[in-house]
Coordinates of C-alpha atoms and ligand atoms in Angstrom, one line a residue:
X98 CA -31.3 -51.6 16.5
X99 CA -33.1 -48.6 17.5
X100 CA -36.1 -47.5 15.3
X101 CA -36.7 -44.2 17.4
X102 CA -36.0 -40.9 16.0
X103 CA -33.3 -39.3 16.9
X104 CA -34.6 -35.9 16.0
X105 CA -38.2 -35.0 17.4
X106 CA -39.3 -32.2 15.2
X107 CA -41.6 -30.6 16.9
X108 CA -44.1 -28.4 14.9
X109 CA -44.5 -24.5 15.9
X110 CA -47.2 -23.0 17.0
X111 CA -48.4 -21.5 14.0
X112 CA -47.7 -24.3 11.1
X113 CA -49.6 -23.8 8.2
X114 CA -49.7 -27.4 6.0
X115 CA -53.1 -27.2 3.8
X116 CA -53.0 -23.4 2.8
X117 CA -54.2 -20.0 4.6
X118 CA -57.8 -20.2 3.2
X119 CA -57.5 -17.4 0.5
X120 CA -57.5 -20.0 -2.2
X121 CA -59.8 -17.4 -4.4
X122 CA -57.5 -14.6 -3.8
X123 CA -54.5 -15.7 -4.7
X124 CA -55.8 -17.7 -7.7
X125 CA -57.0 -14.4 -9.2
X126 CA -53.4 -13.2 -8.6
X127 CA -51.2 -15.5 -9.9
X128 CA -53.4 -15.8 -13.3
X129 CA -52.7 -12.5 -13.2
X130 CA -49.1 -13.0 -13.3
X131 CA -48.6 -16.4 -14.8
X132 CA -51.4 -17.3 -17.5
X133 CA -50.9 -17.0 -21.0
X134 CA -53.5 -16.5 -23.3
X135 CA -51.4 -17.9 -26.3
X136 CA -50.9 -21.0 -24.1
X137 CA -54.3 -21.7 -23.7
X138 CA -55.3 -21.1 -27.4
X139 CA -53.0 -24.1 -27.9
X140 CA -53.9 -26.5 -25.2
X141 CA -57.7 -26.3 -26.7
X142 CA -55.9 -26.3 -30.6
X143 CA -54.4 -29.6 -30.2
X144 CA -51.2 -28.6 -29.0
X145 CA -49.9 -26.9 -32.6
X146 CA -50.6 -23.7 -34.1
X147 CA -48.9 -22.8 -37.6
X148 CA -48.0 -18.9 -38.0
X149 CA -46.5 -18.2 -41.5
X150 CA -43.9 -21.0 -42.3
X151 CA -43.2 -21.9 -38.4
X152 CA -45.1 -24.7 -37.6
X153 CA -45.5 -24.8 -33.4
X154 CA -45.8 -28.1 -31.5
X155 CA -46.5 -27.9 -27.6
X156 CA -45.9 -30.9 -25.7
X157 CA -49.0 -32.5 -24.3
X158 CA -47.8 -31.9 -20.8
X159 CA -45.7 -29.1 -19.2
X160 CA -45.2 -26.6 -17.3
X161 CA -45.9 -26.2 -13.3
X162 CA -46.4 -29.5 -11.9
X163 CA -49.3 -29.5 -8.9
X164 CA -46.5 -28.9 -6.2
X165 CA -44.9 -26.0 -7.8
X166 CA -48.3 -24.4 -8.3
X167 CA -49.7 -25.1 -4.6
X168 CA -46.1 -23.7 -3.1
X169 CA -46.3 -20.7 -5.5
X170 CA -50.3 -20.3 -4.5
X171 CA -49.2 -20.5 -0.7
X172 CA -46.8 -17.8 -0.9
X173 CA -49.5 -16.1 -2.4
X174 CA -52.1 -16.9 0.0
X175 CA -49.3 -15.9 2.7
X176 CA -48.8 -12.6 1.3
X177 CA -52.4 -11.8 2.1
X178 CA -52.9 -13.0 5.6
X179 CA -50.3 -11.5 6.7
X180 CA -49.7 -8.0 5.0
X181 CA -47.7 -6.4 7.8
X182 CA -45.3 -9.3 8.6
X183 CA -41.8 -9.7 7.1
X184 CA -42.2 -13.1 5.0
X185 CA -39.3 -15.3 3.9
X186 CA -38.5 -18.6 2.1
X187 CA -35.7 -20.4 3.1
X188 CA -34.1 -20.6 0.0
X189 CA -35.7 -20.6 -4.1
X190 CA -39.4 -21.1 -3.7
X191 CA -39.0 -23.0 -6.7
X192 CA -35.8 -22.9 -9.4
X193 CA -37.3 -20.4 -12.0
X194 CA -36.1 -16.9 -12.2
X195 CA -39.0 -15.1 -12.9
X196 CA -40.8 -16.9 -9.9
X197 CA -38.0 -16.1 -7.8
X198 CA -38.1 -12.0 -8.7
X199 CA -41.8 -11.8 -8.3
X200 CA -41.4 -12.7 -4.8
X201 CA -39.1 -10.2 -4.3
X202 CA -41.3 -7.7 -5.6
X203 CA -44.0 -9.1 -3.3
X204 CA -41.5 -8.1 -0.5
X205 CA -40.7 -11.6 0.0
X206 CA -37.6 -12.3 0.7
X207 CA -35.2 -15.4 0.5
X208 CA -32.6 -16.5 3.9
X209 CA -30.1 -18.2 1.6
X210 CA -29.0 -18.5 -1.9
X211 CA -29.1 -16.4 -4.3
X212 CA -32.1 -14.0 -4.2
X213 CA -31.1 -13.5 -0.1
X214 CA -30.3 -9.8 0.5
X215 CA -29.8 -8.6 4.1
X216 CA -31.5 -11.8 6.7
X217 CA -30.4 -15.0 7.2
X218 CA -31.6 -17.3 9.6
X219 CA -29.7 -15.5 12.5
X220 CA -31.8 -13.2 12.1
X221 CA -35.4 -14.2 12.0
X222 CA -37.8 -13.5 14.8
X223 CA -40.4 -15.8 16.0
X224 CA -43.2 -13.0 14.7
X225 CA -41.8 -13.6 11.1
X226 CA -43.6 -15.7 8.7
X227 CA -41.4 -18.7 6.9
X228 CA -42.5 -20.3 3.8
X229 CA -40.7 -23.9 3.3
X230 CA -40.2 -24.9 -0.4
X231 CA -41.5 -27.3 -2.6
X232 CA -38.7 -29.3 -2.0
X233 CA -39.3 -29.4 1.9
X234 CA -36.2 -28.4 4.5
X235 CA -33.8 -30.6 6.5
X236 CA -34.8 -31.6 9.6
X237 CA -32.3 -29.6 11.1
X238 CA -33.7 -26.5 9.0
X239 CA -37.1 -27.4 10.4
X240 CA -36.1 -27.7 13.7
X241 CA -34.1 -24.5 13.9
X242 CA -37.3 -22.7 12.9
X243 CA -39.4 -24.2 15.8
X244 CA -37.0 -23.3 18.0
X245 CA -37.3 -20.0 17.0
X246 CA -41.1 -20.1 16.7
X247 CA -42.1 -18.7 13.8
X248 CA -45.0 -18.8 11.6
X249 CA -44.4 -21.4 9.0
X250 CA -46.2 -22.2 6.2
X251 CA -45.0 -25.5 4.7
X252 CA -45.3 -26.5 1.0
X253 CA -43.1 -29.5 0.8
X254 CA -44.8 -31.5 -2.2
X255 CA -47.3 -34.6 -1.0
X256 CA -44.5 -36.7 -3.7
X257 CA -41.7 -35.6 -2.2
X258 CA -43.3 -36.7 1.7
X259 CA -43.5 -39.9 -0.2
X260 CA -39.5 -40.3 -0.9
X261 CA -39.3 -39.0 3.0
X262 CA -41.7 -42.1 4.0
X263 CA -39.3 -44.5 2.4
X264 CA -36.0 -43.3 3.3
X265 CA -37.9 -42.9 6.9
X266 CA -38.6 -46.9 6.4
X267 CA -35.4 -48.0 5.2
X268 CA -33.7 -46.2 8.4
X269 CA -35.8 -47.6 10.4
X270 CA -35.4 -51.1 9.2
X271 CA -31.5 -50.6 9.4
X272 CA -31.0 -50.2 5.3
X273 CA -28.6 -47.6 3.9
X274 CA -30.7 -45.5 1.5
X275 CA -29.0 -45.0 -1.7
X276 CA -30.3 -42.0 -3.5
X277 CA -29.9 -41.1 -6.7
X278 CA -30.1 -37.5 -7.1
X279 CA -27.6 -34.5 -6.6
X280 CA -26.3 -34.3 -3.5
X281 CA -26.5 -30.2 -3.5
X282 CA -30.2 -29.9 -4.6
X283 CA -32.3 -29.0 -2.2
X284 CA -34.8 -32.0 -2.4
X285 CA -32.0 -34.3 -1.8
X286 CA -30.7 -32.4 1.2
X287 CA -33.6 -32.3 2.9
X288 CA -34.4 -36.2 1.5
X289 CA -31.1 -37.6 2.8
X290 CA -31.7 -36.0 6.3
X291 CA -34.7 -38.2 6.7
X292 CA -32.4 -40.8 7.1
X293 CA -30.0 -39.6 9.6
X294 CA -33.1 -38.7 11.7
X295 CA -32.6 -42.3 13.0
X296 CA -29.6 -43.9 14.9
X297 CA -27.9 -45.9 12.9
X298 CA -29.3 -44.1 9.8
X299 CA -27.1 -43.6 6.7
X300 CA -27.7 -42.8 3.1
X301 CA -25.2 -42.4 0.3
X302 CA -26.0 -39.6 -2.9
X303 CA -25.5 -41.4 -6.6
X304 CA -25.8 -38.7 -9.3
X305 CA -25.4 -41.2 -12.6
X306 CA -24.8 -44.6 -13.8
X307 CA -20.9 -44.0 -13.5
X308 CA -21.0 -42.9 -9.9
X309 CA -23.4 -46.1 -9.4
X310 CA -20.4 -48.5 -11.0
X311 CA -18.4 -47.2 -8.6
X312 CA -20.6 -48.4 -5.6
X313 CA -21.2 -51.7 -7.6
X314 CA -17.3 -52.1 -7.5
X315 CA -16.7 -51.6 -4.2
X316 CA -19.6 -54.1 -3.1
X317 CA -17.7 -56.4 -5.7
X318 CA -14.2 -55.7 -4.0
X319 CA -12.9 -53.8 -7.0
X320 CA -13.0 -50.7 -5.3
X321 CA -10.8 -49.8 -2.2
X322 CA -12.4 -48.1 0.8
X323 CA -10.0 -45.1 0.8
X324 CA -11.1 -44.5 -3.0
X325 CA -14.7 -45.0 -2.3
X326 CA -14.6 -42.5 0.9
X327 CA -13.1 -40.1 -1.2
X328 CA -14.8 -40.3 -4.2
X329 CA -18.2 -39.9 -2.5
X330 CA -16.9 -37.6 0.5
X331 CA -19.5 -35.0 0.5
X332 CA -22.7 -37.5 -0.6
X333 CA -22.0 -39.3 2.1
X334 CA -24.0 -39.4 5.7
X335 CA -21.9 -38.8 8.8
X336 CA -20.0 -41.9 10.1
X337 CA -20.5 -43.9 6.9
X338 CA -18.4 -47.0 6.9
X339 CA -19.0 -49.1 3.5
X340 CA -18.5 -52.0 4.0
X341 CA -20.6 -51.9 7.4
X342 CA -23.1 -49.6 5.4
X343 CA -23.6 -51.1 1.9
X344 CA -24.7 -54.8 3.2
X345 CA -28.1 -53.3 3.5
X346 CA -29.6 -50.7 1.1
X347 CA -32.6 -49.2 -0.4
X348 CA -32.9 -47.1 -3.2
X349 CA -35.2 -44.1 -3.7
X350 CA -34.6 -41.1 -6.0
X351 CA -34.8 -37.3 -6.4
X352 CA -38.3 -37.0 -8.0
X353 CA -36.9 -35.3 -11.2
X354 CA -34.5 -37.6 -11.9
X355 CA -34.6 -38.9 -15.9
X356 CA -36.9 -41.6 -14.9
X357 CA -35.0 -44.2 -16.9
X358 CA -31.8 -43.9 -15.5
X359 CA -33.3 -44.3 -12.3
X360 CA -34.8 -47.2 -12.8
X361 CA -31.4 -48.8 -14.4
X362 CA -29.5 -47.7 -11.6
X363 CA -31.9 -49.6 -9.0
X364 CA -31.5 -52.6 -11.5
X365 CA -27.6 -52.4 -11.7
X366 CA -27.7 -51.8 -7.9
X367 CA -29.4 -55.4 -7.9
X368 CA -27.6 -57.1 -9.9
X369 CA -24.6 -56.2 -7.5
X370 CA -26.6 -57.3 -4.4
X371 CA -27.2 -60.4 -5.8
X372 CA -24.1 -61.2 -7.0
X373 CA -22.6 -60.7 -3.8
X374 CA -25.5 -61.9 -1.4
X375 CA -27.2 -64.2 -3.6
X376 CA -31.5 -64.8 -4.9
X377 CA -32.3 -66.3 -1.7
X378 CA -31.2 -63.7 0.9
X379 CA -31.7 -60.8 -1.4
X380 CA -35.0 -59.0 0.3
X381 CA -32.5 -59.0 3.3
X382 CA -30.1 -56.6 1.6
X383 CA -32.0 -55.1 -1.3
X384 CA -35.2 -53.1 -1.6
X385 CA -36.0 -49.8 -4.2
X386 CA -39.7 -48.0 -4.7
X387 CA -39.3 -45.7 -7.9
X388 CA -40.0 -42.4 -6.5
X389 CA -39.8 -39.9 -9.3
X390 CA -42.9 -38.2 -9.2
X391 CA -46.1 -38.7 -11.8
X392 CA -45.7 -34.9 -12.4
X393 CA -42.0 -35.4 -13.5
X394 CA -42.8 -38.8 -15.5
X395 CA -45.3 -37.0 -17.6
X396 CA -43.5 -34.1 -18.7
X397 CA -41.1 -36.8 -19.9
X398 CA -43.1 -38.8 -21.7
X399 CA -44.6 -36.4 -22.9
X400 CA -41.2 -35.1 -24.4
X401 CA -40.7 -38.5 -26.1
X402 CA -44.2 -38.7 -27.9
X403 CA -43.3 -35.3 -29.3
X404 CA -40.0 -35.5 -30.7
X405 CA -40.8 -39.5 -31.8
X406 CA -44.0 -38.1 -33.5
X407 CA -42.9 -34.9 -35.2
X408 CA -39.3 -34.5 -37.3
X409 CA -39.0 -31.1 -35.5
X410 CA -36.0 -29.2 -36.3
X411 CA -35.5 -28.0 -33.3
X412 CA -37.2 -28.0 -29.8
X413 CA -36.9 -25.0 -27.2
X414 CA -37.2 -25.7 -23.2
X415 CA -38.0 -23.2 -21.0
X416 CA -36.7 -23.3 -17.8
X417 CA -34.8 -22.3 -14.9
X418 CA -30.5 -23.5 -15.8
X419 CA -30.1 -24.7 -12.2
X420 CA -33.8 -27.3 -13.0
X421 CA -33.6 -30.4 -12.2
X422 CA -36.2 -31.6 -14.3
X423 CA -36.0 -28.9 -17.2
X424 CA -32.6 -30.2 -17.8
X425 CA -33.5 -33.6 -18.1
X426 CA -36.3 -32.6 -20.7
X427 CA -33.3 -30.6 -22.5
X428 CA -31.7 -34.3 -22.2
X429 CA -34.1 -36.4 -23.7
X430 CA -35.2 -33.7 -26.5
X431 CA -31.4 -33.5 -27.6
X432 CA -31.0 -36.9 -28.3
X433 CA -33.5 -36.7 -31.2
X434 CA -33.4 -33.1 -32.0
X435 CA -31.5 -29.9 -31.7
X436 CA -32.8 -28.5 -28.4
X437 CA -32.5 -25.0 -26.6
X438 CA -32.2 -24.6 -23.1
X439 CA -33.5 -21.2 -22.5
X440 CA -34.6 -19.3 -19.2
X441 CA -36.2 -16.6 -20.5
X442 CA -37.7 -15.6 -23.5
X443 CA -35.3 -12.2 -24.0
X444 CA -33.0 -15.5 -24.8
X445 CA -34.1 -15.7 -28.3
X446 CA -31.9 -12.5 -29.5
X447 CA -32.5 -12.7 -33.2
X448 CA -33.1 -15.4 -35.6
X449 CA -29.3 -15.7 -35.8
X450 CA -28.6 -15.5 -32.2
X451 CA -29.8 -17.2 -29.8
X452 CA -28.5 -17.8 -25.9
X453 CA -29.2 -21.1 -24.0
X454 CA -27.8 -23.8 -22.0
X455 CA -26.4 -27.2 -24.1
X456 CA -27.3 -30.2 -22.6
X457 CA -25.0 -31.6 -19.9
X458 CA -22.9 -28.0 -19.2
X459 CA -23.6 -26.0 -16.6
X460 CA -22.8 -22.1 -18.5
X461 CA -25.1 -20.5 -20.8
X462 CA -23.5 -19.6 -24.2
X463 CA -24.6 -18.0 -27.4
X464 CA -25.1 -20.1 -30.8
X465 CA -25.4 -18.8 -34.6
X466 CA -27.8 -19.8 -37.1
X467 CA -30.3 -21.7 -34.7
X468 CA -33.0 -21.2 -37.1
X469 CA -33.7 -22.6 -40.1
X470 CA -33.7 -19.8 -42.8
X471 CA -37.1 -21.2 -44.6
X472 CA -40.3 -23.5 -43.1
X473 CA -39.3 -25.1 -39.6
X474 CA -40.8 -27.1 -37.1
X475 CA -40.2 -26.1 -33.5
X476 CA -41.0 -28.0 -30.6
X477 CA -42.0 -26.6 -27.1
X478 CA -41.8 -27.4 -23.6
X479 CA -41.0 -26.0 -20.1
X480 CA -40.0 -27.8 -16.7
X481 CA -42.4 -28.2 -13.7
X482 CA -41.4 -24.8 -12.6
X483 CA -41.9 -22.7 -15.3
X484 CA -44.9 -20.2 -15.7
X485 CA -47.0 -20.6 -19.0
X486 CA -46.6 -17.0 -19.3
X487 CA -43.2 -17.6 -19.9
X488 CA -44.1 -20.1 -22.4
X489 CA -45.9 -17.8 -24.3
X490 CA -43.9 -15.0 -24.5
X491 CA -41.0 -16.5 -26.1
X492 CA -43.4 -18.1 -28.5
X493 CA -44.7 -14.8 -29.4
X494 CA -41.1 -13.3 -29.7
X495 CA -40.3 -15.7 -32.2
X496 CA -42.5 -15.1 -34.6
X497 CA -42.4 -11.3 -33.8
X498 CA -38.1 -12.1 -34.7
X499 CA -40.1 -13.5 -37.9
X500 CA -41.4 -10.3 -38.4
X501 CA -45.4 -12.2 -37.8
X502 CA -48.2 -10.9 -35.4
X503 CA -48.5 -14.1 -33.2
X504 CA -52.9 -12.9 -33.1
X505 CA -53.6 -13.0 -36.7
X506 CA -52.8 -16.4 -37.2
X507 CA -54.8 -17.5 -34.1
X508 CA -57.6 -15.9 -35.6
X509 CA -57.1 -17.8 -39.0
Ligands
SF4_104 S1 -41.7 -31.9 -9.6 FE1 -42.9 -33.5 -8.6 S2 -42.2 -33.6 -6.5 FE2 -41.4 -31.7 -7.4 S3 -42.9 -30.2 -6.7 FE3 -43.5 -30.9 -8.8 S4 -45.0 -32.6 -8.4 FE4 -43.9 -32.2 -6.5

């Protein structure tokens, strides 16, 4: 079995990794943009601040995660250097709104998704300047880039590299990696082509704990072939043959996965393995590194100790909808309290109307009567890509709907 590469990607000429060396100056600008005053009077106020008869609780960990802030600071820092080039990302720099607009208004501008307007990758010159994601690019992204030659400045996280090195690995050592993750998200895109780098290099996209069943019944014979290749026809890698490609696998996940249901997927994955292969023989056909990141894990956790701690009555995350990880905080807040998904603070209409996300759907509605008429207490967090300024604001706008001054209580 051949452990060479089967896609060299070269690097470009200009390939920024470690930042532009304008650290200071962009660090000025984005607390101009991002901090929050509010946010900081709480993180030295242990976490809670009471104003009137809403008592606040802030989670003891959220908010950007260190790969979200060094991408952010890069754009930043590539903004500067190069004032008279035209600047893109290849997609969202990260999945938060507001970040997203600011770049636009930093004449930044995005080849795909969303945000893009007029350029696309057909039309990038090798004088332009590309900023890769946090989330890193596919190798075929990548490699399209170099063969155009342009300036790139890569912010692919160090934890996300990390999933890379092990999908890398399993290729190499002939294992199927078996990611658990969504097969559209960027991370995952760019994870699963790690794999295919490699001849003979396959991966396979698990999004739950039902999808996984379904791969633990075909192993167990319970599933035909023709229902498995259909089932998981776009999560698939090209070629992919189960029963050919499942005798070896390794797991590894999207690092914002809910940490717990990776790690019961690796286990079920496991058990499967081992029923069909047996103890003995089982490092030959089974391996799995947990590769949510400690960012991700914390924010969680720190989720948990919150709602455990505190009967809240309700608990608001901010974050982008289409956040992995914010949605996943949404998930494990819901299942002790009443939580709101909200992307921005304008959300919070009145304090009878509110607009948010529910846990598990995908379209923003509007509830009634989210507030409780007397006393409450309100929990708060936000996902690894949202701004504390963010945080604040729709703090402040609650008790403004309360008809309080946010300031005089601080004082108190
Ligand atoms: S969520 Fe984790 S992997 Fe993703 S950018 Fe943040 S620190 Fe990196």
């Amino acid at each position: 079995m051949s452990s060479l590469p089967l896609v060299e990607t070269a690097q470009p000429q200009q390939y920024f990794q470690k930042g532009l060396g304008l650290k200071a100056v962009a660090q000025e600008q984005l607390s101009r943009h991002y901090h929050s005053r509010l946010v900081e009077y709480l993180r030295t106020h242990e976490h809670n601040l009471r104003v009137g008869n809403l008592h606040f609780f802030l989670a003891k960990e959220f908010g950007f995660c260190y790969g979200v802030d060094r991408a952010v600071e890069y754009a930043y820092q590539a903004r500067e250097k190069f004032p008279e080039r035209r600047i893109f990302l290849t997609g969202e720099i990260i999945h938060n709104p507001h970040v997203n607009y600011r770049m636009l208004e930093m004449g930044i501008g995005f080849l795909s998704g969303q945000y893009s307007q007029d350029v696309s990758f057909e039309n990038l010159r090798k004088e332009d300047v590309v900023i890769l994601p946090a989330f890193g690019v596919t190798t075929a992204e990548f490699q399209r880039l170099s063969n155009i030659g342009c300036i790139m400045i890569d912010t692919t996280c160090g934890s996300v590299l990390n999933v890379w090195k092990r999908v890398e690995q399993y290729a190499r050592d002939g294992f199927t990696s078996v990611i658990h993750g969504k097969y559209s998200h960027e991370e995952t895109r760019a994870t699963s082509s790690q794999a295919t780098k490699y001849e003979h290099g396959h991966f396979l996209v698990v999004c739950d704990m039902e999808e996984t069943e379904m791969v633990c019944a075909y192993i167990a014979g319970r599933l035909s072939r023709e229902e498995f290749l259909f089932h998981f026809k776009n999560a698939l890698s090209p070629g992919f043959e189960p029963e050919q490609h499942l005798q070896k696998i390794g797991v590894a996940n999207q690092t914002t996965m809910l940490s717990s249901e990776s790690l019961a997927i690796a286990e079920r994955l496991k058990q499967a393995m081992l029923t069909r292969y047996g103890s003995g023989d089982i490092a030959n056909h089974f391996r799995n590194f947990d590769t949510i990141c400690s960012a991700t894990q914390d924010r969680q956790d720190a989720v948990l100790e919150l709602v455990k701690q505190q009967r809240l009555d309700l608990m608001l995350v901010i974050g982008g909808y289409n956040s992995s990880n914010t949605n996943h905080l949404v998930d494990l807040a819901s299942t002790y309290t009443k939580a709101y998904h909200i992307d921005d603070p304008s959300c919070l209409e009145s304090v009878d109307c509110i607009r948010h996300k529910p846990s598990g759907q995908s379209e923003e509605v509007t509830s009634r009567e989210w507030l409780p008429k007397g006393g409450a207490k309100i929990g708060l967090t936000a996902g690894a890509s949202t701004p504390n300024n963010k945080v604040g604001e729709a703090l402040e706008r609650l008790t403004q709907l309360r008809g309080y001054n946010v300031e005089d209580w601080m004082m108190s």
